[in-house]
Amino acid sequence: MSPFQPYDMFCLPAWQYELNYTYWQAKSRYDQQCTARLFWQDIRIQQPRLVIVGRHGSGKSWLLRQECLAVCSQVQRCLQDEQDEQEMVLPIWLSGPECVRVLSAYRGNVVVALQQILRETLGDERGHDALLEEWLRAHPTLFLLDDYDLLDPEQRALVGTFLSWVETLPHARLVCAVRPEAAAALDLSSAFFVELLDWTDTQCKRYLLQRFAADPMMAAACWEQLQAPEYGEARVPLVLAWWSAFYAEQQRLPATCFEGYMWVLQHLLQRAMQSADLSLLREIVCPALERLAWTWATAVHGGWQGMLSRAEILMVLRQAGAGARAEAYLALLEQSGVLCRSVGHRGAPWNQQRVHYSWGSPVFPCVLVARMLTQQQWMWSDLLLLEKRCSPFWQQVVHLLAGANAPAVLRWVEEQRFSLQRDTASILLLARVGRELRRAGEALSPALVGWIADGLLQLELGSRKERRQAYALMKQLFGADVRARMLARLQMDGASLARRCAAVLALGVVGTNMDSEVLEQIVLDDGHVPELRGVALLVCWQVDEERAEKLCHSIFRRKEASLLVCGVALWTSVEKRASDMREEIVALLQRRGEVNSDKEQEWLLFDEVLIWAVVRLWKHSLPYPEEVWRLVAQHPSMLPIMLEELGWEEPIARRILRKWLRMTSADQEKSRAFVKRMADSHNPHKERLFPLLQEECQDGEILQWVTRWLEEKQKDEQRRIEIAEDEQEEAASFAQVLRVRGEIGEEEGHILLNQPEKVIPLIVARDEELWTREQALRWLWSYGDEQSWLPLLHVASDPTDDGELRKTALHVLHRKKPQPGEVLYPFLWDRDERVQAEAAYILSEIQDTTCIERIGFLLCHMEDEETQGRVERACVRYRDAAVHESLRTMIMQNMQYLRMRESDVKEHIVEYAVGRVLDEISIGAIASFDSATRWHILSLMLQRCYGEVGDLFWRKGFLEAASDQRIGIPYLIAGFFGVEEAALETIRAWWRSDGQDSYTMRSDANFGVIALGGALLRNEVSLYV
């Protein structure tokens, strides 16, 4: 799921950046917001450790069940065919709460806990413990972990011991399913994280046609209503299923999320009760469920966590009036799917008294609690003003409450708006509440809209997760207005071509499938410039894939003249696996062979698209069309991309390399320049390509560069070995120091990993040599425990001691036993800047904002560039929107002082912070902002005037001057600030720049295209503040 959808679409051909580290720098500068599309069948076998991230209802558990079913079917086939057991995979399904229960019972013994889980799952008490232990050690096993997000931090730490144990098993595979808010807590160093995207228009329409197979007209009517912005959650598969069922019965969609979820809950219960008296549902079952949900949500330990025991559920049912029928009601709740028996207890009647249950959907208890709170307004302050607002479950309750009692919630929010905190949780929660209030038909006051817009703009500078949430809410709250303005701009006669390109890119963010007709007209109109037609086609893929696929076929049938349009059509069709494009590719290759040399420049990127498409579709089916090899000879940078696409398989990789060497033998200047450029860059493909070149190539100059790089690599490896040996020697010397002082005996060869008390005195003693104290600190860093924190605090607090030693002691102190903020505050006023900077950084790690004014002062006044950079990084780590605003205010207040500083960095910050005056902007200053942290600080100060500053850059001619110098970063800046007039030039730089000589420009132009649509949305939202 990607709330900011264009980042999925606009992850344009990545092969063009892999020549140079610049691509990764650009990606880092833009906070890694691109999303590459993956397919489950491509990664399920290749990745032994997988984490599936997705919202509720996105299909995480379904994928786990499908994977488990596939493995079980394979085992069954192996047994029927009497195949070798080595081919079998043992699947083990684990529920997070169930895993915690068993691990706690067996004190963290993972193997014994697994044995118990299998016994409960199979309903078999016979012992197969030895067999299981042997299998786990030597045979393939698939662990499937679900419901991890239902665990509290302590329980997650317990499950973490199990996950660490799984990572040590060489034959084990692991697949975890988590919600986005819990993904960061998973400590899996080798895991591959994938995120389930929302369904596309095509998938949604296909489902509705299946759902309403008997009445396609109803499917079309339902889909038309689902296009409204307020039904964005219907792209999630489970919600789409629920909303379509609601539509089938009511002939409309639910007005609010609360109405829809409540209908689902009651529908499940009514279906299970069948002919029973439905008044019991209203009088006993629903009140009992409300009480059960409230009890579960407000548990003293682990609210919203864990599982429900059978005894607890029966007690609540009896208290609600069920009496002797409590057992029957529990069976009804289980039959309806509102409650689900834990996996380990299904079909196991022999342990009936220990049965536990979970909710059939995590939204069920939320909607029940919201229903209960509609009549208890006195409790609302506890939800919005206290710590509960930070809990994802309580946030869902407040969101549903806004739909359940919209007028009362709107009045309360308007009254309490000034009491709400300006932190991330409050801003996001209030934005979601505002969206739901609008959906319920309530009109928000301009002041409240401005408060929400201002908060979302602050979050645009936060973490990647915060940015995505902020943009998603911007789109939901303000997208309809922005979309109307962009469509009007496209029809405006006086609008410049660049602004029309920018408007099309903005539709990639806020557009709907209803805009696809307008986009199609632009694509097929030969009177428009290719740049506008190309991005219109990209955006059409974003808003309506079905129409875009037909549009691509139409482009090839009409023998489109524009290479840019053809290239976009070819790339998107192949990338999205729309259809087999082999015939079109052969025709384009023939057309390419007829091009005159004076037209070569127009084919630069298109040649790369052709080569990539051939390899993607033909794969190992050699021979490739002969025209491809001539293109590869002209574009040697595509060679490693071809081999990467083929997985670097040894036989075919050598065949392709030999073919390339023969094709370039007549004119080796390009291949030599390519190898030289690759040797000087950070291209990761060198690791595999250069050894092959050394064996296959006969050209002396190429071999010289390859051999030199391989020798340098060997020297680096030798240097790492020597460093490791030096560290061992230092450790031995340190051990000798301990022996001389009588701390350890000669027979103790290791450095007493479990006895830090013998090392700490060396750190504290001021009469020891500094080398000895540093070694002791290094040892404590690796092997110390929580008992060492007091001596370390003593060292760090001594202002007369060595500054570097004190800084290291403070770092080790936090590493071994994270300290409360009160312990660290005094260090912010230390005499040594290094200690101050380290304290600021640690406080940012624990998100302590008490002394943020002091940290802001240090940011503006520190003299040493290294320590000042450490404070910059500390500022960036804060995730509280109020902190960002506070820092911005402090920087602006210190402008006069900063102007007098000699530091170039400070001079540039000043230039931009007061950059409203044209004459004060330094043309070359932006090129020095190669640090992501300084870019963040700059953005922090200019956030309220992005559009103005961007237009100022453009009028100054900065972008043209920089592009003449082949500096790529202006295009990234143009996109980031939302410079509409730069849209056309940015698209041209992405498409027509020579990939071999201007890859920096091309990569930043690509990210400028990515950024521009979202930046326009952000700039439009700023008008509401």
CSV table of C-alpha atoms in Angstrom, one decimal, residues 53-424:
chain,number,residue,atom,x,y,z
A,53,VAL,CA,3.9,-5.3,5.6
A,54,GLY,CA,0.3,-4.1,4.9
A,55,ARG,CA,-2.8,-2.5,6.3
A,56,HIS,CA,-5.6,-4.5,7.9
A,57,GLY,CA,-7.4,-6.4,5.1
A,58,SER,CA,-4.6,-6.0,2.5
A,59,GLY,CA,-4.1,-9.8,2.3
A,60,LYS,CA,-1.1,-10.5,4.6
A,61,SER,CA,-2.7,-13.5,6.4
A,62,TRP,CA,-4.2,-14.7,3.1
A,63,LEU,CA,-0.7,-14.8,1.6
A,64,LEU,CA,0.5,-16.8,4.6
A,65,ARG,CA,-2.3,-19.3,4.3
A,66,GLN,CA,-1.7,-19.6,0.6
A,67,GLU,CA,2.0,-20.2,1.2
A,68,CYS,CA,1.2,-22.8,3.9
A,69,LEU,CA,-1.3,-24.5,1.6
A,70,ALA,CA,1.3,-24.7,-1.2
A,71,VAL,CA,3.9,-26.2,1.0
A,72,CYS,CA,1.4,-28.7,2.5
A,73,SER,CA,0.3,-29.7,-1.0
A,74,GLN,CA,3.9,-30.3,-2.0
A,75,VAL,CA,4.4,-32.5,1.1
A,76,GLN,CA,1.4,-34.5,0.2
A,77,ARG,CA,2.6,-35.1,-3.3
A,78,CYS,CA,6.0,-36.1,-2.0
A,79,LEU,CA,4.4,-38.7,0.3
A,80,GLN,CA,2.1,-40.0,-2.4
A,81,ASP,CA,5.0,-40.4,-4.9
A,82,GLU,CA,7.3,-41.8,-2.1
A,83,GLN,CA,9.9,-39.1,-2.8
A,84,ASP,CA,12.9,-38.4,-0.7
A,85,GLU,CA,12.0,-36.6,2.5
A,86,GLN,CA,14.8,-34.2,1.8
A,87,GLU,CA,12.5,-32.6,-0.7
A,88,MET,CA,9.8,-32.0,1.9
A,89,VAL,CA,9.3,-28.7,3.8
A,90,LEU,CA,7.7,-28.7,7.2
A,91,PRO,CA,5.4,-25.7,7.6
A,92,ILE,CA,4.8,-24.3,11.2
A,93,TRP,CA,2.1,-21.7,11.6
A,94,LEU,CA,2.6,-19.3,14.6
A,95,SER,CA,0.3,-16.7,16.0
A,96,GLY,CA,2.0,-13.9,17.8
A,97,PRO,CA,0.0,-14.1,21.1
A,98,GLU,CA,0.0,-17.9,21.0
A,99,CYS,CA,3.8,-17.9,20.5
A,100,VAL,CA,4.2,-15.6,23.5
A,101,ARG,CA,2.0,-17.8,25.7
A,102,VAL,CA,4.0,-20.9,25.0
A,103,LEU,CA,7.4,-19.2,25.1
A,104,SER,CA,6.5,-17.7,28.5
A,105,ALA,CA,5.4,-21.1,29.8
A,106,TYR,CA,8.7,-22.7,28.8
A,107,ARG,CA,10.9,-19.7,29.8
A,108,GLY,CA,12.0,-18.9,26.3
A,109,ASN,CA,13.1,-22.4,25.4
A,110,VAL,CA,12.3,-22.2,21.7
A,111,VAL,CA,12.6,-25.9,20.7
A,112,VAL,CA,10.5,-27.1,23.6
A,113,ALA,CA,7.9,-24.3,22.9
A,114,LEU,CA,7.7,-25.4,19.2
A,115,GLN,CA,7.2,-29.0,20.3
A,116,GLN,CA,4.3,-27.9,22.5
A,117,ILE,CA,2.7,-25.8,19.7
A,118,LEU,CA,2.9,-28.8,17.3
A,119,ARG,CA,1.3,-31.1,19.9
A,120,GLU,CA,-1.6,-28.6,20.5
A,121,THR,CA,-2.0,-28.0,16.8
A,122,LEU,CA,-2.1,-31.7,15.9
A,123,GLY,CA,-4.2,-32.6,19.0
A,124,ASP,CA,-1.7,-35.3,19.8
A,125,GLU,CA,0.2,-35.7,23.1
A,126,ARG,CA,2.5,-38.5,21.8
A,127,GLY,CA,6.1,-37.4,22.0
A,128,HIS,CA,8.0,-36.8,18.7
A,129,ASP,CA,10.3,-34.3,20.3
A,130,ALA,CA,13.6,-35.9,19.3
A,131,LEU,CA,12.3,-36.2,15.7
A,132,LEU,CA,11.3,-32.6,15.5
A,133,GLU,CA,14.6,-31.3,17.0
A,134,GLU,CA,16.5,-33.4,14.4
A,135,TRP,CA,14.4,-32.1,11.6
A,136,LEU,CA,14.8,-28.5,12.6
A,137,ARG,CA,18.5,-28.9,12.7
A,138,ALA,CA,19.0,-30.6,9.3
A,139,HIS,CA,15.8,-30.2,7.1
A,140,PRO,CA,13.9,-27.4,5.5
A,141,THR,CA,11.3,-25.7,7.6
A,142,LEU,CA,8.9,-22.9,6.9
A,143,PHE,CA,7.9,-20.7,9.8
A,144,LEU,CA,4.8,-18.5,9.2
A,145,LEU,CA,4.3,-15.8,11.9
A,146,ASP,CA,1.1,-13.8,12.0
A,147,ASP,CA,-0.5,-11.3,14.5
A,148,TYR,CA,2.9,-9.8,15.5
A,149,ASP,CA,1.4,-6.4,15.7
A,150,LEU,CA,-0.9,-7.5,18.5
A,151,LEU,CA,2.0,-7.8,20.9
A,152,ASP,CA,3.3,-5.2,23.4
A,153,PRO,CA,7.0,-4.3,23.5
A,154,GLU,CA,7.8,-6.9,26.2
A,155,GLN,CA,6.1,-9.6,24.3
A,156,ARG,CA,7.8,-8.6,21.0
A,157,ALA,CA,11.1,-8.9,22.8
A,158,LEU,CA,10.2,-12.5,23.7
A,159,VAL,CA,9.2,-13.3,20.2
A,160,GLY,CA,12.5,-11.7,19.1
A,161,THR,CA,14.4,-14.5,20.8
A,162,PHE,CA,12.5,-16.9,18.6
A,163,LEU,CA,13.2,-14.9,15.5
A,164,SER,CA,16.9,-14.7,16.3
A,165,TRP,CA,17.0,-18.5,16.8
A,166,VAL,CA,15.3,-19.0,13.4
A,167,GLU,CA,18.0,-16.9,11.7
A,168,THR,CA,20.6,-19.3,12.9
A,169,LEU,CA,18.9,-22.3,11.1
A,170,PRO,CA,20.6,-22.7,7.7
A,171,HIS,CA,17.6,-24.6,6.2
A,172,ALA,CA,14.8,-22.5,7.6
A,173,ARG,CA,12.5,-20.0,5.8
A,174,LEU,CA,10.6,-17.4,7.6
A,175,VAL,CA,7.6,-15.3,6.5
A,176,CYS,CA,6.2,-12.7,8.9
A,177,ALA,CA,3.0,-10.6,8.4
A,178,VAL,CA,2.8,-7.2,10.2
A,179,ARG,CA,1.0,-3.9,10.0
A,180,PRO,CA,3.1,-0.8,9.1
A,181,GLU,CA,3.2,0.5,12.6
A,182,ALA,CA,4.8,-2.7,14.0
A,183,ALA,CA,7.2,-3.3,11.1
A,184,ALA,CA,10.0,-1.2,12.7
A,185,ALA,CA,10.0,-3.3,15.8
A,186,LEU,CA,11.0,-6.5,13.9
A,187,ASP,CA,14.7,-7.0,14.4
A,188,LEU,CA,15.6,-9.2,11.4
A,189,SER,CA,18.9,-8.3,10.0
A,190,SER,CA,18.6,-10.5,6.9
A,191,ALA,CA,14.9,-10.0,6.2
A,192,PHE,CA,13.5,-8.7,2.9
A,193,PHE,CA,10.6,-6.3,3.6
A,194,VAL,CA,7.8,-6.1,1.1
A,195,GLU,CA,4.7,-4.0,1.3
A,196,LEU,CA,1.3,-5.0,-0.1
A,197,LEU,CA,0.0,-2.2,-2.4
A,198,ASP,CA,-3.7,-1.3,-2.6
A,199,TRP,CA,-5.5,-2.9,-5.5
A,200,THR,CA,-5.4,-1.1,-8.8
A,201,ASP,CA,-8.5,0.0,-10.7
A,202,THR,CA,-8.3,-3.1,-12.9
A,203,GLN,CA,-8.2,-5.5,-9.9
A,204,CYS,CA,-11.1,-3.7,-8.2
A,205,LYS,CA,-13.3,-3.8,-11.3
A,206,ARG,CA,-12.4,-7.4,-11.9
A,207,TYR,CA,-13.5,-8.3,-8.3
A,208,LEU,CA,-16.7,-6.3,-8.6
A,209,LEU,CA,-17.6,-8.1,-11.9
A,210,GLN,CA,-17.1,-11.4,-10.1
A,211,ARG,CA,-19.1,-10.2,-7.1
A,212,PHE,CA,-22.0,-9.0,-9.3
A,213,ALA,CA,-21.7,-11.6,-12.0
A,214,ALA,CA,-25.5,-11.8,-12.4
A,215,ASP,CA,-25.8,-8.0,-12.8
A,216,PRO,CA,-22.9,-6.2,-14.5
A,217,MET,CA,-24.8,-2.9,-14.3
A,218,MET,CA,-24.7,-3.1,-10.5
A,219,ALA,CA,-21.0,-3.7,-10.6
A,220,ALA,CA,-20.5,-0.6,-12.8
A,221,ALA,CA,-22.8,1.5,-10.5
A,222,CYS,CA,-20.9,0.4,-7.4
A,223,TRP,CA,-17.6,1.1,-9.1
A,224,GLU,CA,-18.7,4.6,-10.0
A,225,GLN,CA,-19.6,5.4,-6.4
A,226,LEU,CA,-16.3,4.0,-5.2
A,227,GLN,CA,-14.4,6.6,-7.3
A,228,ALA,CA,-15.3,9.3,-4.8
A,229,PRO,CA,-12.2,10.4,-2.8
A,230,GLU,CA,-13.7,9.5,0.6
A,231,TYR,CA,-13.8,5.8,-0.3
A,232,GLY,CA,-10.0,5.5,-0.7
A,233,GLU,CA,-10.0,2.6,1.9
A,234,ALA,CA,-12.0,0.5,-0.6
A,235,ARG,CA,-8.8,-0.3,-2.5
A,236,VAL,CA,-7.9,-2.6,0.4
A,237,PRO,CA,-9.2,-6.1,-0.7
A,238,LEU,CA,-11.1,-6.9,2.5
A,239,VAL,CA,-12.8,-3.5,2.7
A,240,LEU,CA,-13.8,-3.7,-0.9
A,241,ALA,CA,-15.4,-7.1,-0.2
A,242,TRP,CA,-17.3,-5.6,2.8
A,243,TRP,CA,-18.4,-2.4,1.0
A,244,SER,CA,-19.6,-4.3,-2.1
A,245,ALA,CA,-21.7,-6.6,0.2
A,246,PHE,CA,-23.1,-3.5,1.8
A,247,TYR,CA,-23.9,-2.1,-1.6
A,248,ALA,CA,-25.6,-5.3,-2.7
A,249,GLU,CA,-28.0,-5.0,0.2
A,250,GLN,CA,-28.5,-1.3,0.6
A,251,GLN,CA,-28.0,-0.1,-3.1
A,252,ARG,CA,-25.5,2.5,-1.7
A,253,LEU,CA,-22.2,2.7,0.0
A,254,PRO,CA,-21.8,3.3,3.7
A,255,ALA,CA,-21.8,7.0,4.6
A,256,THR,CA,-19.0,6.6,7.1
A,257,CYS,CA,-16.6,3.9,8.1
A,258,PHE,CA,-18.4,3.4,11.3
A,259,GLU,CA,-21.7,2.6,9.5
A,260,GLY,CA,-19.9,0.1,7.2
A,261,TYR,CA,-18.0,-1.7,9.9
A,262,MET,CA,-21.0,-1.9,12.2
A,263,TRP,CA,-23.1,-3.3,9.4
A,264,VAL,CA,-20.4,-6.0,8.7
A,265,LEU,CA,-20.4,-7.0,12.4
A,266,GLN,CA,-24.2,-7.2,12.7
A,267,HIS,CA,-24.4,-9.0,9.3
A,268,LEU,CA,-22.0,-11.7,10.5
A,269,LEU,CA,-24.0,-12.2,13.8
A,270,GLN,CA,-27.4,-12.3,12.1
A,271,ARG,CA,-26.2,-14.8,9.6
A,272,ALA,CA,-24.9,-17.1,12.4
A,273,MET,CA,-28.1,-16.7,14.4
A,274,GLN,CA,-30.3,-17.6,11.4
A,275,SER,CA,-33.8,-18.1,12.7
A,276,ALA,CA,-33.1,-17.2,16.3
A,277,ASP,CA,-34.8,-14.3,18.0
A,278,LEU,CA,-32.8,-11.3,16.6
A,279,SER,CA,-33.9,-9.2,19.7
A,280,LEU,CA,-31.3,-11.2,21.6
A,281,LEU,CA,-28.7,-9.7,19.3
A,282,ARG,CA,-29.7,-6.2,20.4
A,283,GLU,CA,-30.3,-6.9,24.1
A,284,ILE,CA,-27.6,-9.4,25.0
A,285,VAL,CA,-25.0,-10.2,22.3
A,286,CYS,CA,-24.1,-6.6,21.2
A,287,PRO,CA,-23.9,-5.2,24.8
A,288,ALA,CA,-21.8,-8.2,25.8
A,289,LEU,CA,-19.4,-7.7,22.9
A,290,GLU,CA,-19.1,-4.0,23.8
A,291,ARG,CA,-18.2,-4.9,27.3
A,292,LEU,CA,-15.8,-7.5,26.1
A,293,ALA,CA,-14.1,-5.1,23.7
A,294,TRP,CA,-13.8,-2.4,26.4
A,295,THR,CA,-12.4,-4.9,28.9
A,296,TRP,CA,-9.8,-6.0,26.3
A,297,ALA,CA,-8.9,-2.5,25.3
A,298,THR,CA,-8.4,-1.2,28.8
A,299,ALA,CA,-6.6,-4.1,30.4
A,300,VAL,CA,-4.0,-3.0,32.9
A,301,HIS,CA,-1.2,-4.9,31.2
A,302,GLY,CA,-1.3,-5.0,27.4
A,303,GLY,CA,-4.5,-3.2,26.4
A,304,TRP,CA,-5.5,-4.1,22.9
A,305,GLN,CA,-2.9,-6.9,23.2
A,306,GLY,CA,-2.9,-10.7,23.7
A,307,MET,CA,-5.8,-13.1,23.5
A,308,LEU,CA,-9.1,-13.7,25.2
A,309,SER,CA,-9.4,-16.7,27.4
A,310,ARG,CA,-12.5,-18.8,27.2
A,311,ALA,CA,-13.2,-18.2,30.9
A,312,GLU,CA,-13.1,-14.4,30.5
A,313,ILE,CA,-15.5,-14.5,27.6
A,314,LEU,CA,-18.0,-16.7,29.4
A,315,MET,CA,-17.9,-14.4,32.4
A,316,VAL,CA,-18.7,-11.3,30.4
A,317,LEU,CA,-21.5,-13.1,28.6
A,318,ARG,CA,-23.1,-14.1,31.9
A,319,GLN,CA,-22.8,-10.6,33.3
A,320,ALA,CA,-24.6,-9.3,30.2
A,321,GLY,CA,-27.6,-11.6,30.9
A,322,ALA,CA,-26.7,-14.7,28.9
A,323,GLY,CA,-26.9,-16.9,32.0
A,324,ALA,CA,-26.9,-20.6,31.2
A,325,ARG,CA,-26.9,-19.9,27.5
A,326,ALA,CA,-23.4,-18.3,27.7
A,327,GLU,CA,-21.8,-21.4,26.1
A,328,ALA,CA,-24.3,-21.3,23.2
A,329,TYR,CA,-23.6,-17.6,22.6
A,330,LEU,CA,-19.9,-18.2,22.6
A,331,ALA,CA,-20.4,-20.9,20.0
A,332,LEU,CA,-22.4,-18.4,18.0
A,333,LEU,CA,-19.7,-15.8,18.2
A,334,GLU,CA,-17.2,-18.4,17.0
A,335,GLN,CA,-19.4,-19.6,14.2
A,336,SER,CA,-20.0,-16.0,13.0
A,337,GLY,CA,-16.3,-15.3,12.7
A,338,VAL,CA,-16.4,-12.4,15.2
A,339,LEU,CA,-14.2,-14.4,17.5
A,340,CYS,CA,-11.7,-17.0,16.3
A,341,ARG,CA,-10.2,-19.8,18.3
A,342,SER,CA,-6.4,-19.8,18.3
A,343,VAL,CA,-4.7,-22.1,15.8
A,344,GLY,CA,-3.2,-24.3,18.4
A,345,HIS,CA,-6.6,-25.2,19.9
A,346,ARG,CA,-8.5,-26.1,16.8
A,347,GLY,CA,-9.6,-29.7,16.8
A,348,ALA,CA,-8.1,-30.3,20.2
A,349,PRO,CA,-10.9,-30.9,22.7
A,350,TRP,CA,-8.6,-32.5,25.2
A,351,ASN,CA,-7.4,-29.1,26.4
A,352,GLN,CA,-10.7,-27.3,26.2
A,353,GLN,CA,-10.2,-25.3,29.4
A,354,ARG,CA,-7.1,-23.7,28.1
A,355,VAL,CA,-8.7,-22.4,24.8
A,356,HIS,CA,-7.9,-18.8,23.8
A,357,TYR,CA,-9.6,-16.6,21.3
A,358,SER,CA,-8.8,-13.6,19.2
A,359,TRP,CA,-11.0,-11.1,17.3
A,360,GLY,CA,-11.9,-12.1,13.8
A,361,SER,CA,-10.8,-8.7,12.6
A,362,PRO,CA,-8.9,-6.0,14.6
A,363,VAL,CA,-11.5,-3.5,13.5
A,364,PHE,CA,-14.3,-5.3,15.4
A,365,PRO,CA,-13.2,-4.3,19.0
A,366,CYS,CA,-12.5,-0.7,17.7
A,367,VAL,CA,-16.0,-0.3,16.3
A,368,LEU,CA,-17.6,-1.7,19.4
A,369,VAL,CA,-15.6,0.6,21.7
A,370,ALA,CA,-16.5,3.6,19.5
A,371,ARG,CA,-20.2,2.6,19.6
A,372,MET,CA,-20.0,2.5,23.4
A,373,LEU,CA,-18.3,5.9,23.6
A,374,THR,CA,-20.9,7.7,21.5
A,375,GLN,CA,-22.9,8.2,24.7
A,376,GLN,CA,-19.9,8.9,27.0
A,377,GLN,CA,-18.5,12.3,25.8
A,378,TRP,CA,-16.8,12.9,29.2
A,379,MET,CA,-14.2,10.3,28.2
A,380,TRP,CA,-13.2,11.9,24.9
A,381,SER,CA,-10.6,14.1,26.4
A,382,ASP,CA,-8.8,11.0,27.6
A,383,LEU,CA,-8.5,9.8,24.0
A,384,LEU,CA,-7.4,13.0,22.2
A,385,LEU,CA,-5.4,14.9,24.9
A,386,LEU,CA,-3.6,12.1,26.7
A,387,GLU,CA,-1.2,9.2,25.7
A,388,LYS,CA,-4.0,7.1,24.2
A,389,ARG,CA,-3.9,9.3,21.0
A,390,CYS,CA,-0.5,7.6,20.2
A,391,SER,CA,-2.0,4.1,20.1
A,392,PRO,CA,-3.0,2.9,16.6
A,393,PHE,CA,-6.0,1.1,18.1
A,394,TRP,CA,-7.3,4.2,20.0
A,395,GLN,CA,-6.7,6.3,16.9
A,396,GLN,CA,-9.0,3.9,15.0
A,397,VAL,CA,-11.6,4.3,17.8
A,398,VAL,CA,-11.5,8.1,17.5
A,399,HIS,CA,-11.7,7.9,13.7
A,400,LEU,CA,-14.8,5.7,13.9
A,401,LEU,CA,-16.3,7.8,16.7
A,402,ALA,CA,-16.2,10.8,14.3
A,403,GLY,CA,-18.4,8.9,11.9
A,404,ALA,CA,-20.7,7.5,14.6
A,405,ASN,CA,-21.5,10.9,16.2
A,406,ALA,CA,-20.2,13.5,13.8
A,407,PRO,CA,-22.0,16.7,15.0
A,408,ALA,CA,-20.9,16.2,18.7
A,409,VAL,CA,-17.3,15.3,17.7
A,410,LEU,CA,-17.1,18.4,15.4
A,411,ARG,CA,-18.3,20.7,18.3
A,412,TRP,CA,-15.8,19.1,20.7
A,413,VAL,CA,-12.9,19.4,18.3
A,414,GLU,CA,-13.7,23.1,17.6
A,415,GLU,CA,-13.8,23.8,21.3
A,416,GLN,CA,-10.7,21.8,22.2
A,417,ARG,CA,-8.5,22.6,19.1
A,418,PHE,CA,-6.2,25.0,21.0
A,419,SER,CA,-5.7,22.4,23.8
A,420,LEU,CA,-4.5,19.7,21.3
A,421,GLN,CA,-0.8,19.1,21.1
A,422,ARG,CA,1.1,19.8,17.8
A,423,ASP,CA,2.9,16.4,17.8
A,424,THR,CA,2.7,13.9,15.0
